[in-house]
Amino acid sequence: MKNILILAATIGALGAAAPAFGTDLAGQPVKAPAASLPAAAPIIDWSGYYIGLNGGWGTSHNCWDFNGVTPEGCHNSTGGTIGGQIGYRWHIFNMVYGIEGQGNWADFSGADVSTAFPANTIGTKTDAFGLLTGHIGYAFNAVLLYGKAGAAVTSNTYHVNSVATGTELANSNDVRWGGVLGAGAEVSLTPNWSAGVEYNHLFMQRSNVSFPTALGTDSAHQDVDLITARLNYKFGSPFAK
């Protein structure tokens, strides 16, 4: 009988403890699933062939010397330009190397009264130019900063007019070669499209401009400054890294 009472008391004690144990289990916090890490931003690869358009403004600074000796004065020929470019880039770590060819139509024109012959106006018009350059730059992922250098060529027309009547007395033209230094910034807009702005300075060689015998020959010096906006389309895989 004593053993039965002990067993009954033990069962009763376990029955009383069970709800409290269940309550303790129910109060345990439920662990939430770990938050997923944000996706890494894609790394832009500037490598590949590209083709594009550019347009902007330019000024050509021209100084004439009659027979290469007597200064006739200087003038700026200014105006708009539009053209295109094609090139290839290599993206190695953060450095970007490239080569590019560019050709533009231009309408840079200006004139001044000759200091040696005040009855005449001397003028210069640049109607086209081309650049063949090598590039080196640094990529801040979607932003590319670069410098460039290479060869330049300009197509020019020279004219002498009468101050009194404005009548053209003579004209001549030439194609001259020189060098170019420039710098630019470009931003990746989409996987294949990018836009930027660029500055170039052209150092052109001095050229002898021959007119009819009565007007003789002038030695003309030329420097050109260009500011253009650019839009490029790159072929190939946009995020190859």
Coordinates of N, CA and C in Angstrom, one line a residue:
M1 N 0.8 -1.2 0.0 CA 0.0 0.0 0.0 C 0.9 1.2 0.0
K2 N 2.0 1.2 0.7 CA 2.9 2.3 0.8 C 3.5 2.6 -0.5
N3 N 3.9 1.5 -1.3 CA 4.5 1.7 -2.6 C 3.5 2.3 -3.6
I4 N 2.2 1.9 -3.5 CA 1.2 2.4 -4.4 C 1.0 3.9 -4.1
L5 N 1.0 4.4 -2.8 CA 0.9 5.8 -2.5 C 2.1 6.6 -3.1
I6 N 3.3 6.0 -3.0 CA 4.5 6.7 -3.5 C 4.4 6.9 -5.0
L7 N 3.9 5.8 -5.7 CA 3.8 5.8 -7.2 C 2.8 6.8 -7.6
A8 N 1.6 6.9 -6.8 CA 0.6 7.8 -7.1 C 1.1 9.3 -7.0
A9 N 1.8 9.5 -5.9 CA 2.3 10.9 -5.6 C 3.3 11.3 -6.7
T10 N 4.2 10.3 -7.2 CA 5.1 10.6 -8.2 C 4.4 11.0 -9.5
I11 N 3.4 10.2 -9.9 CA 2.7 10.5 -11.1 C 2.0 11.8 -11.1
G12 N 1.5 12.2 -9.9 CA 0.8 13.5 -9.7 C 1.8 14.6 -9.8
A13 N 3.0 14.4 -9.3 CA 4.0 15.5 -9.4 C 4.4 15.7 -10.8
L14 N 4.6 14.6 -11.6 CA 5.0 14.7 -13.0 C 3.9 15.4 -13.8
G15 N 2.6 15.1 -13.5 CA 1.5 15.7 -14.2 C 1.4 17.2 -13.9
A16 N 1.8 17.6 -12.7 CA 1.8 19.0 -12.4 C 2.9 19.8 -13.1
A17 N 4.1 19.1 -13.3 CA 5.2 19.7 -13.9 C 5.1 19.8 -15.4
A18 N 4.4 18.9 -16.0 CA 4.3 18.9 -17.5 C 3.8 20.2 -18.1
P19 N 2.7 20.9 -17.6 CA 2.3 22.1 -18.2 C 3.4 23.2 -18.1
A20 N 4.1 23.2 -16.9 CA 5.1 24.3 -16.8 C 6.2 24.0 -17.8
F21 N 6.6 22.8 -18.0 CA 7.7 22.4 -19.0 C 7.2 22.8 -20.4
G22 N 6.0 22.5 -20.7 CA 5.4 22.9 -22.0 C 5.4 24.4 -22.2
T23 N 5.1 25.1 -21.1 CA 5.1 26.6 -21.2 C 6.5 27.1 -21.5
D24 N 7.5 26.5 -20.9 CA 8.9 26.9 -21.1 C 9.3 26.6 -22.6
L25 N 8.9 25.5 -23.1 CA 9.2 25.2 -24.5 C 8.5 26.2 -25.5
A26 N 7.3 26.5 -25.2 CA 6.5 27.4 -26.1 C 7.1 28.8 -26.1
G27 N 7.8 29.2 -25.0 CA 8.3 30.5 -24.9 C 9.7 30.7 -25.6
Q28 N 10.2 29.6 -26.1 CA 11.5 29.8 -26.8 C 11.4 30.6 -28.1
P29 N 12.3 31.5 -28.4 CA 12.2 32.3 -29.6 C 12.5 31.5 -30.8
V30 N 11.8 31.8 -31.9 CA 12.0 31.1 -33.2 C 13.0 31.8 -34.0
K31 N 14.1 31.1 -34.4 CA 15.2 31.8 -35.1 C 14.8 32.1 -36.5
A32 N 14.9 33.4 -36.9 CA 14.6 33.9 -38.3 C 15.7 33.5 -39.2
P33 N 15.4 33.2 -40.5 CA 16.4 32.8 -41.5 C 17.4 34.0 -41.7
A34 N 18.7 33.7 -41.9 CA 19.7 34.7 -42.0 C 19.4 35.5 -43.3
A35 N 19.6 36.9 -43.2 CA 19.3 37.8 -44.3 C 20.3 37.5 -45.4
S36 N 19.9 37.5 -46.7 CA 20.8 37.3 -47.8 C 21.7 38.5 -48.0
L37 N 22.9 38.3 -48.4 CA 23.8 39.4 -48.7 C 23.4 40.1 -50.0
P38 N 23.5 41.5 -50.0 CA 23.2 42.2 -51.3 C 24.1 41.8 -52.4
A39 N 23.6 41.8 -53.6 CA 24.3 41.4 -54.8 C 25.4 42.4 -55.1
A40 N 26.6 42.0 -55.4 CA 27.7 42.9 -55.7 C 27.4 43.6 -57.0
A41 N 27.8 44.9 -57.0 CA 27.7 45.7 -58.2 C 28.5 45.1 -59.4
P42 N 28.0 45.1 -60.6 CA 28.8 44.6 -61.7 C 30.1 45.4 -61.9
I43 N 31.2 44.7 -62.3 CA 32.4 45.4 -62.6 C 32.4 45.7 -64.1
I44 N 32.6 47.0 -64.5 CA 32.6 47.4 -65.9 C 33.9 47.0 -66.5
D45 N 33.8 46.4 -67.7 CA 35.0 46.1 -68.5 C 35.0 47.0 -69.7
W46 N 36.0 47.8 -69.8 CA 36.1 48.8 -71.0 C 36.8 48.2 -72.2
S47 N 37.2 46.9 -72.1 CA 37.8 46.3 -73.3 C 36.9 46.1 -74.5
G48 N 37.4 46.2 -75.7 CA 36.7 45.9 -76.9 C 36.7 47.0 -77.9
Y49 N 36.1 46.6 -79.0 CA 36.0 47.6 -80.1 C 34.8 48.5 -79.8
Y50 N 34.9 49.8 -80.3 CA 33.8 50.7 -80.1 C 33.8 51.7 -81.3
I51 N 32.6 52.2 -81.5 CA 32.4 53.2 -82.6 C 31.5 54.3 -82.0
G52 N 31.6 55.5 -82.5 CA 30.8 56.6 -81.9 C 30.8 57.9 -82.7
L53 N 30.0 58.8 -82.2 CA 29.8 60.1 -82.8 C 30.4 61.2 -81.8
N54 N 30.8 62.3 -82.3 CA 31.2 63.4 -81.5 C 30.8 64.8 -82.1
G55 N 30.6 65.8 -81.3 CA 30.3 67.1 -81.9 C 30.6 68.2 -80.8
G56 N 30.9 69.4 -81.3 CA 31.3 70.4 -80.4 C 31.8 71.7 -81.0
W57 N 32.8 72.3 -80.5 CA 33.2 73.6 -80.8 C 34.8 73.6 -81.0
G58 N 35.3 74.4 -81.9 CA 36.7 74.5 -82.0 C 37.1 75.9 -82.4
T59 N 38.4 76.2 -82.2 CA 39.0 77.5 -82.6 C 40.4 77.2 -83.1
S60 N 40.7 77.8 -84.2 CA 42.0 77.7 -84.9 C 42.7 79.0 -84.8
H61 N 43.9 79.1 -84.2 CA 44.6 80.3 -84.0 C 45.7 80.4 -85.2
N62 N 45.6 81.4 -86.0 CA 46.4 81.4 -87.3 C 47.2 82.8 -87.3
C63 N 48.5 82.7 -87.6 CA 49.3 83.8 -87.7 C 50.0 83.8 -89.1
W64 N 50.0 84.9 -89.8 CA 50.6 84.9 -91.1 C 51.8 85.9 -91.1
D65 N 52.8 85.4 -91.9 CA 54.0 86.3 -92.1 C 54.3 86.3 -93.6
F66 N 54.3 87.5 -94.2 CA 54.5 87.7 -95.6 C 55.9 87.3 -96.0
N67 N 56.0 86.4 -96.9 CA 57.3 85.9 -97.4 C 58.1 85.3 -96.2
G68 N 57.4 84.9 -95.1 CA 58.1 84.3 -94.0 C 58.8 85.3 -93.1
V69 N 58.7 86.6 -93.4 CA 59.5 87.6 -92.7 C 58.6 88.7 -92.0
T70 N 57.7 89.3 -92.8 CA 56.9 90.5 -92.3 C 55.6 90.0 -91.7
P71 N 55.4 90.3 -90.4 CA 54.2 89.8 -89.8 C 53.0 90.5 -90.4
E72 N 51.9 89.8 -90.7 CA 50.6 90.4 -91.2 C 49.5 90.3 -90.1
G73 N 49.8 89.7 -89.0 CA 48.8 89.6 -88.0 C 48.3 88.2 -87.7
C74 N 47.5 88.1 -86.7 CA 46.9 86.8 -86.3 C 45.4 86.9 -86.1
H75 N 44.7 85.8 -86.3 CA 43.2 85.8 -86.1 C 42.8 84.4 -85.6
N76 N 41.6 84.4 -85.0 CA 41.1 83.1 -84.5 C 39.9 82.7 -85.5
S77 N 40.0 81.5 -85.9 CA 38.9 80.9 -86.8 C 38.1 80.0 -85.9
T78 N 36.8 80.3 -85.6 CA 36.0 79.5 -84.7 C 34.8 79.0 -85.4
G79 N 34.2 78.0 -84.8 CA 33.0 77.4 -85.3 C 32.7 76.0 -84.7
G80 N 31.7 75.3 -85.3 CA 31.3 74.0 -84.9 C 32.0 72.9 -85.6
T81 N 31.8 71.7 -85.1 CA 32.4 70.5 -85.7 C 31.6 69.3 -85.3
I82 N 31.5 68.3 -86.2 CA 30.8 67.0 -86.0 C 31.6 65.9 -86.7
G83 N 31.6 64.8 -86.1 CA 32.3 63.7 -86.7 C 32.1 62.4 -86.0
G84 N 33.1 61.4 -86.3 CA 33.0 60.1 -85.7 C 34.3 59.6 -85.3
Q85 N 34.3 58.5 -84.5 CA 35.5 57.9 -84.0 C 35.3 56.3 -84.0
I86 N 36.4 55.6 -84.1 CA 36.4 54.2 -84.0 C 37.7 53.8 -83.3
G87 N 37.6 52.8 -82.4 CA 38.8 52.4 -81.7 C 38.7 51.1 -81.0
Y88 N 39.8 50.8 -80.3 CA 39.8 49.5 -79.5 C 40.5 49.8 -78.1
R89 N 40.0 49.2 -77.0 CA 40.6 49.4 -75.7 C 40.9 48.0 -75.1
W90 N 42.0 48.1 -74.3 CA 42.4 47.0 -73.4 C 42.3 47.4 -72.0
H91 N 41.5 46.6 -71.2 CA 41.3 47.0 -69.8 C 42.1 45.9 -69.0
I92 N 43.2 46.4 -68.3 CA 44.1 45.5 -67.5 C 44.1 46.0 -66.1
F93 N 43.6 45.3 -65.2 CA 43.3 45.7 -63.8 C 42.6 47.0 -63.9
N94 N 43.1 48.2 -63.3 CA 42.4 49.4 -63.4 C 42.9 50.3 -64.6
M95 N 43.9 49.9 -65.2 CA 44.4 50.7 -66.4 C 43.7 50.3 -67.7
V96 N 43.5 51.3 -68.5 CA 42.9 51.1 -69.8 C 43.8 51.8 -70.8
Y97 N 44.1 50.9 -71.9 CA 45.0 51.4 -73.0 C 44.1 51.3 -74.3
G98 N 44.4 52.2 -75.2 CA 43.6 52.1 -76.4 C 44.3 52.8 -77.6
I99 N 43.7 52.6 -78.7 CA 44.1 53.3 -80.0 C 42.8 53.7 -80.7
E100 N 42.8 54.9 -81.3 CA 41.6 55.5 -81.9 C 41.9 56.3 -83.1
G101 N 41.0 56.2 -84.1 CA 41.0 57.1 -85.2 C 39.7 58.0 -85.2
Q102 N 39.9 59.2 -85.6 CA 38.8 60.2 -85.5 C 38.8 61.1 -86.8
G103 N 37.7 61.3 -87.4 CA 37.5 62.2 -88.5 C 36.4 63.1 -88.3
N104 N 36.6 64.4 -88.6 CA 35.5 65.4 -88.4 C 35.4 66.4 -89.5
W105 N 34.2 66.8 -89.8 CA 33.9 68.0 -90.6 C 34.0 69.2 -89.7
A106 N 34.4 70.3 -90.2 CA 34.5 71.5 -89.3 C 34.1 72.8 -90.1
D107 N 33.8 73.8 -89.4 CA 33.5 75.1 -90.0 C 34.1 76.2 -89.1
F108 N 35.5 76.2 -89.1 CA 36.2 77.2 -88.3 C 36.6 78.3 -89.2
S109 N 36.1 79.5 -89.1 CA 36.5 80.6 -90.0 C 36.7 81.9 -89.2
G110 N 37.7 82.7 -89.8 CA 38.0 84.0 -89.2 C 38.9 84.8 -90.0
A111 N 39.1 86.1 -89.7 CA 39.9 86.9 -90.6 C 40.3 88.2 -89.8
D112 N 41.4 88.9 -90.3 CA 41.8 90.2 -89.7 C 42.4 91.0 -90.8
V113 N 42.5 92.3 -90.6 CA 43.1 93.2 -91.6 C 44.6 93.0 -91.5
S114 N 45.3 92.9 -92.6 CA 46.7 92.7 -92.6 C 47.4 93.9 -92.1
T115 N 48.3 93.7 -91.2 CA 49.1 94.9 -90.7 C 50.1 95.3 -91.7
A116 N 50.6 94.4 -92.6 CA 51.6 94.8 -93.6 C 50.9 95.5 -94.8
F117 N 49.7 95.1 -95.1 CA 48.9 95.6 -96.2 C 47.5 95.9 -95.8
P118 N 47.3 97.1 -95.2 CA 46.0 97.5 -94.6 C 44.8 97.5 -95.5
A119 N 45.1 97.5 -96.8 CA 44.0 97.4 -97.8 C 43.4 96.0 -97.9
N120 N 44.1 95.0 -97.4 CA 43.6 93.6 -97.5 C 43.2 93.0 -96.2
T121 N 42.3 92.1 -96.3 CA 41.9 91.2 -95.2 C 42.4 89.8 -95.5
I122 N 43.0 89.2 -94.5 CA 43.5 87.9 -94.6 C 42.7 87.0 -93.7
G123 N 42.3 85.8 -94.2 CA 41.4 84.9 -93.5 C 41.8 83.4 -93.7
T124 N 41.4 82.6 -92.7 CA 41.6 81.2 -92.7 C 40.3 80.5 -92.4
K125 N 40.1 79.4 -93.1 CA 39.0 78.5 -92.8 C 39.5 77.1 -92.7
T126 N 39.1 76.4 -91.6 CA 39.5 75.0 -91.5 C 38.2 74.2 -91.7
D127 N 38.1 73.3 -92.7 CA 36.9 72.6 -93.0 C 36.9 71.1 -92.6
A128 N 38.0 70.6 -92.1 CA 38.1 69.2 -91.7 C 39.4 68.9 -90.9
F129 N 39.3 67.9 -90.1 CA 40.5 67.5 -89.4 C 40.4 66.0 -89.0
G130 N 41.5 65.4 -88.8 CA 41.6 64.0 -88.4 C 42.6 63.8 -87.3
L131 N 42.4 62.7 -86.5 CA 43.3 62.4 -85.4 C 43.5 60.9 -85.4
L132 N 44.8 60.5 -85.1 CA 45.1 59.1 -84.9 C 45.9 59.1 -83.6
T133 N 45.4 58.5 -82.5 CA 45.9 58.7 -81.2 C 46.0 57.4 -80.4
G134 N 46.9 57.4 -79.5 CA 47.0 56.3 -78.5 C 46.4 56.9 -77.1
H135 N 45.8 56.0 -76.3 CA 45.1 56.4 -75.1 C 45.7 55.7 -73.9
I136 N 45.7 56.3 -72.8 CA 46.0 55.6 -71.5 C 45.2 56.2 -70.5
G137 N 44.5 55.4 -69.7 CA 43.6 55.9 -68.7 C 43.5 55.0 -67.4
Y138 N 42.6 55.5 -66.5 CA 42.4 54.8 -65.3 C 40.9 54.7 -65.1
A139 N 40.4 53.5 -64.8 CA 39.0 53.2 -64.7 C 38.6 53.2 -63.2
F140 N 37.6 54.0 -62.8 CA 37.0 54.0 -61.5 C 35.6 53.2 -61.7
N141 N 35.7 52.0 -62.1 CA 34.6 51.1 -62.5 C 33.8 51.8 -63.7
A142 N 32.7 52.5 -63.4 CA 31.9 53.0 -64.5 C 32.4 54.4 -65.0
V143 N 33.5 54.9 -64.5 CA 34.0 56.2 -64.9 C 35.4 56.0 -65.4
L144 N 35.7 56.5 -66.6 CA 37.1 56.3 -67.2 C 37.7 57.7 -67.4
L145 N 38.8 58.0 -66.9 CA 39.6 59.2 -67.1 C 40.8 58.8 -67.9
Y146 N 41.1 59.6 -69.0 CA 42.2 59.2 -69.8 C 42.9 60.4 -70.5
G147 N 44.1 60.2 -70.9 CA 44.9 61.1 -71.7 C 45.2 60.5 -73.1
K148 N 45.5 61.3 -74.1 CA 45.7 60.8 -75.4 C 46.8 61.7 -76.1
A149 N 47.5 61.1 -77.1 CA 48.5 61.8 -77.8 C 48.7 61.1 -79.2
G150 N 49.1 61.8 -80.2 CA 49.3 61.2 -81.5 C 49.4 62.2 -82.6
A151 N 49.0 61.8 -83.8 CA 49.1 62.7 -85.0 C 47.8 63.4 -85.3
A152 N 47.9 64.5 -86.0 CA 46.7 65.3 -86.4 C 47.0 65.8 -87.8
V153 N 45.9 66.0 -88.5 CA 45.9 66.6 -89.9 C 44.7 67.5 -90.0
T154 N 44.9 68.7 -90.7 CA 43.8 69.7 -90.9 C 43.8 70.0 -92.4
S155 N 42.6 70.3 -92.9 CA 42.4 70.8 -94.2 C 42.0 72.2 -94.1
N156 N 42.7 73.1 -94.8 CA 42.5 74.6 -94.7 C 42.4 75.3 -96.0
T157 N 41.6 76.4 -96.0 CA 41.6 77.3 -97.1 C 41.9 78.7 -96.6
Y158 N 42.8 79.4 -97.4 CA 43.3 80.8 -97.1 C 42.8 81.7 -98.1
H159 N 42.4 82.9 -97.7 CA 41.9 83.9 -98.7 C 42.4 85.3 -98.3
V160 N 42.5 86.1 -99.4 CA 42.9 87.5 -99.3 C 41.7 88.3 -99.9
N161 N 41.1 89.2 -99.1 CA 40.0 90.0 -99.6 C 40.3 91.5 -99.6
S162 N 39.6 92.3 -100.4 CA 39.7 93.7 -100.4 C 38.9 94.3 -99.2
V163 N 39.6 95.1 -98.4 CA 38.9 95.7 -97.3 C 37.7 96.6 -97.8
A164 N 38.0 97.4 -98.9 CA 37.0 98.4 -99.4 C 35.8 97.7 -99.9
T165 N 35.9 96.6 -100.7 CA 34.8 96.1 -101.4 C 34.4 94.7 -100.8
G166 N 35.3 94.0 -100.1 CA 35.0 92.7 -99.6 C 35.2 91.6 -100.7
T167 N 35.7 92.1 -101.9 CA 35.9 91.1 -103.0 C 37.1 90.2 -102.7
E168 N 37.0 89.0 -103.0 CA 38.1 88.0 -102.8 C 39.1 88.3 -103.9
L169 N 40.4 88.5 -103.5 CA 41.5 88.8 -104.4 C 42.2 87.5 -104.8
A170 N 42.3 86.6 -103.9 CA 43.0 85.3 -104.1 C 42.7 84.3 -103.0
N171 N 42.9 83.0 -103.3 CA 42.7 82.0 -102.3 C 43.7 80.9 -102.6
S172 N 43.9 80.1 -101.5 CA 44.8 78.9 -101.6 C 44.4 77.9 -100.6
N173 N 44.8 76.7 -100.7 CA 44.4 75.7 -99.7 C 45.6 74.7 -99.5
D174 N 45.5 74.0 -98.3 CA 46.6 73.0 -98.0 C 46.0 72.0 -97.0
V175 N 46.8 70.9 -96.9 CA 46.6 69.9 -95.9 C 47.8 69.9 -95.1
R176 N 47.7 70.1 -93.8 CA 49.0 70.1 -93.0 C 48.9 69.1 -91.8
W177 N 50.1 68.6 -91.5 CA 50.2 67.6 -90.4 C 50.8 68.2 -89.2
G178 N 50.5 67.6 -88.0 CA 51.0 68.0 -86.8 C 50.8 67.0 -85.7
G179 N 50.8 67.4 -84.4 CA 50.6 66.5 -83.3 C 49.4 67.0 -82.5
V180 N 48.9 66.1 -81.6 CA 47.8 66.4 -80.7 C 48.0 65.8 -79.3
L181 N 47.6 66.6 -78.3 CA 47.6 66.2 -76.9 C 46.1 66.4 -76.4
G182 N 45.6 65.5 -75.7 CA 44.2 65.7 -75.2 C 44.0 64.9 -73.9
A183 N 42.8 65.1 -73.4 CA 42.3 64.4 -72.2 C 40.8 64.3 -72.2
G184 N 40.2 63.3 -71.5 CA 38.8 63.2 -71.5 C 38.3 62.4 -70.4
A185 N 37.0 62.4 -70.2 CA 36.3 61.6 -69.2 C 35.1 60.9 -69.8
E186 N 34.9 59.7 -69.5 CA 33.8 58.9 -70.1 C 33.0 58.1 -69.0
V187 N 31.7 58.0 -69.1 CA 30.9 57.3 -68.1 C 30.1 56.2 -68.8
S188 N 30.1 55.0 -68.3 CA 29.3 53.9 -68.8 C 27.9 54.1 -68.4
L189 N 27.0 54.2 -69.4 CA 25.5 54.5 -69.2 C 24.8 53.2 -69.1
T190 N 25.1 52.2 -70.0 CA 24.5 50.9 -70.1 C 25.6 49.9 -70.4
P191 N 25.3 48.6 -70.4 CA 26.3 47.7 -70.7 C 27.1 48.0 -72.0
N192 N 26.5 48.6 -73.0 CA 27.3 48.9 -74.2 C 27.4 50.4 -74.6
W193 N 26.6 51.2 -74.0 CA 26.7 52.7 -74.3 C 27.5 53.5 -73.3
S194 N 28.2 54.4 -73.7 CA 28.9 55.4 -72.8 C 28.9 56.8 -73.5
A195 N 29.1 57.8 -72.6 CA 29.1 59.1 -73.0 C 30.2 59.9 -72.3
G196 N 30.8 60.9 -73.0 CA 31.9 61.6 -72.3 C 32.1 63.0 -73.0
V197 N 33.2 63.6 -72.5 CA 33.6 64.9 -73.0 C 35.1 64.9 -73.1
E198 N 35.6 65.6 -74.1 CA 37.0 65.5 -74.4 C 37.6 66.9 -74.9
Y199 N 38.8 67.2 -74.5 CA 39.5 68.4 -74.9 C 40.8 67.9 -75.7
N200 N 41.1 68.6 -76.8 CA 42.3 68.3 -77.6 C 42.9 69.6 -78.0
H201 N 44.3 69.6 -78.0 CA 45.0 70.8 -78.6 C 45.9 70.2 -79.7
L202 N 45.8 70.8 -80.9 CA 46.5 70.4 -82.1 C 47.7 71.4 -82.3
F203 N 48.9 70.8 -82.4 CA 50.1 71.6 -82.7 C 50.4 71.4 -84.2
M204 N 50.1 72.3 -85.1 CA 50.3 72.1 -86.5 C 51.5 72.7 -87.0
Q205 N 52.2 72.1 -87.9 CA 53.4 72.6 -88.5 C 53.2 73.9 -89.3
R206 N 54.2 74.7 -89.4 CA 54.1 75.9 -90.2 C 54.0 75.6 -91.7
S207 N 53.2 76.3 -92.4 CA 53.0 76.0 -93.8 C 53.1 77.2 -94.7
N208 N 53.7 77.0 -95.9 CA 53.9 78.1 -96.9 C 52.6 78.1 -97.8
V209 N 52.0 79.3 -97.8 CA 50.7 79.4 -98.6 C 51.1 80.3 -99.8
S210 N 50.9 79.8 -101.0 CA 51.3 80.5 -102.2 C 50.1 81.1 -102.8
F211 N 50.1 82.4 -103.1 CA 49.1 83.2 -103.8 C 49.6 83.6 -105.2
P212 N 48.8 84.2 -106.0 CA 49.3 84.7 -107.3 C 50.5 85.6 -107.1
T213 N 51.3 85.8 -108.1 CA 52.6 86.5 -108.0 C 52.4 87.9 -107.3
A214 N 51.4 88.6 -107.6 CA 51.2 90.0 -107.1 C 51.0 89.9 -105.6
L215 N 50.5 88.8 -105.0 CA 50.3 88.8 -103.6 C 51.4 88.0 -102.9
G216 N 52.2 87.3 -103.6 CA 53.3 86.6 -103.0 C 53.0 85.4 -102.2
T217 N 53.8 85.1 -101.2 CA 53.7 83.8 -100.4 C 53.7 84.2 -98.9
D218 N 52.8 83.5 -98.1 CA 52.8 83.7 -96.7 C 53.2 82.4 -96.0
S219 N 53.8 82.6 -94.9 CA 54.1 81.5 -94.0 C 53.1 81.5 -92.9
A220 N 52.3 80.5 -92.7 CA 51.1 80.5 -91.8 C 51.4 79.5 -90.7
H221 N 51.2 79.9 -89.5 CA 51.3 79.1 -88.3 C 49.9 78.8 -87.7
Q222 N 49.6 77.6 -87.2 CA 48.3 77.2 -86.8 C 48.3 76.3 -85.5
D223 N 47.5 76.7 -84.5 CA 47.2 75.8 -83.4 C 45.7 75.7 -83.3
V224 N 45.2 74.6 -82.9 CA 43.7 74.3 -82.8 C 43.4 73.8 -81.4
D225 N 42.3 74.4 -80.9 CA 41.7 73.9 -79.6 C 40.3 73.3 -79.9
L226 N 40.0 72.1 -79.3 CA 38.7 71.5 -79.6 C 38.1 71.0 -78.2
I227 N 36.8 71.2 -78.1 CA 36.0 70.7 -77.0 C 34.8 70.0 -77.6
T228 N 34.7 68.6 -77.4 CA 33.6 67.9 -78.0 C 33.0 67.0 -77.0
A229 N 31.7 66.7 -77.2 CA 30.9 65.7 -76.4 C 30.9 64.4 -77.3
R230 N 31.0 63.2 -76.6 CA 31.1 62.0 -77.4 C 30.1 61.0 -76.9
L231 N 29.6 60.1 -77.8 CA 28.7 59.0 -77.5 C 29.3 57.8 -78.2
N232 N 29.6 56.7 -77.4 CA 30.2 55.5 -78.0 C 29.3 54.3 -77.8
Y233 N 29.4 53.4 -78.7 CA 28.8 52.1 -78.6 C 29.9 51.0 -78.6
K234 N 30.0 50.2 -77.6 CA 31.0 49.2 -77.4 C 30.5 47.8 -77.8
F235 N 31.2 47.1 -78.7 CA 30.7 45.8 -79.1 C 31.3 44.7 -78.1
G236 N 30.6 43.6 -78.0 CA 31.0 42.5 -77.1 C 30.4 42.5 -75.8
S237 N 30.9 41.5 -74.9 CA 30.4 41.3 -73.6 C 30.6 42.6 -72.7
P238 N 29.5 43.1 -72.1 CA 29.6 44.3 -71.3 C 30.3 44.2 -70.0
F239 N 30.1 43.0 -69.3 CA 30.6 42.8 -68.0 C 31.4 41.5 -68.0
A240 N 32.6 41.6 -68.6 CA 33.3 40.4 -68.8 C 34.1 39.9 -67.6
K241 N 34.3 40.9 -66.7 CA 35.2 40.5 -65.5 C 34.5 39.7 -64.5

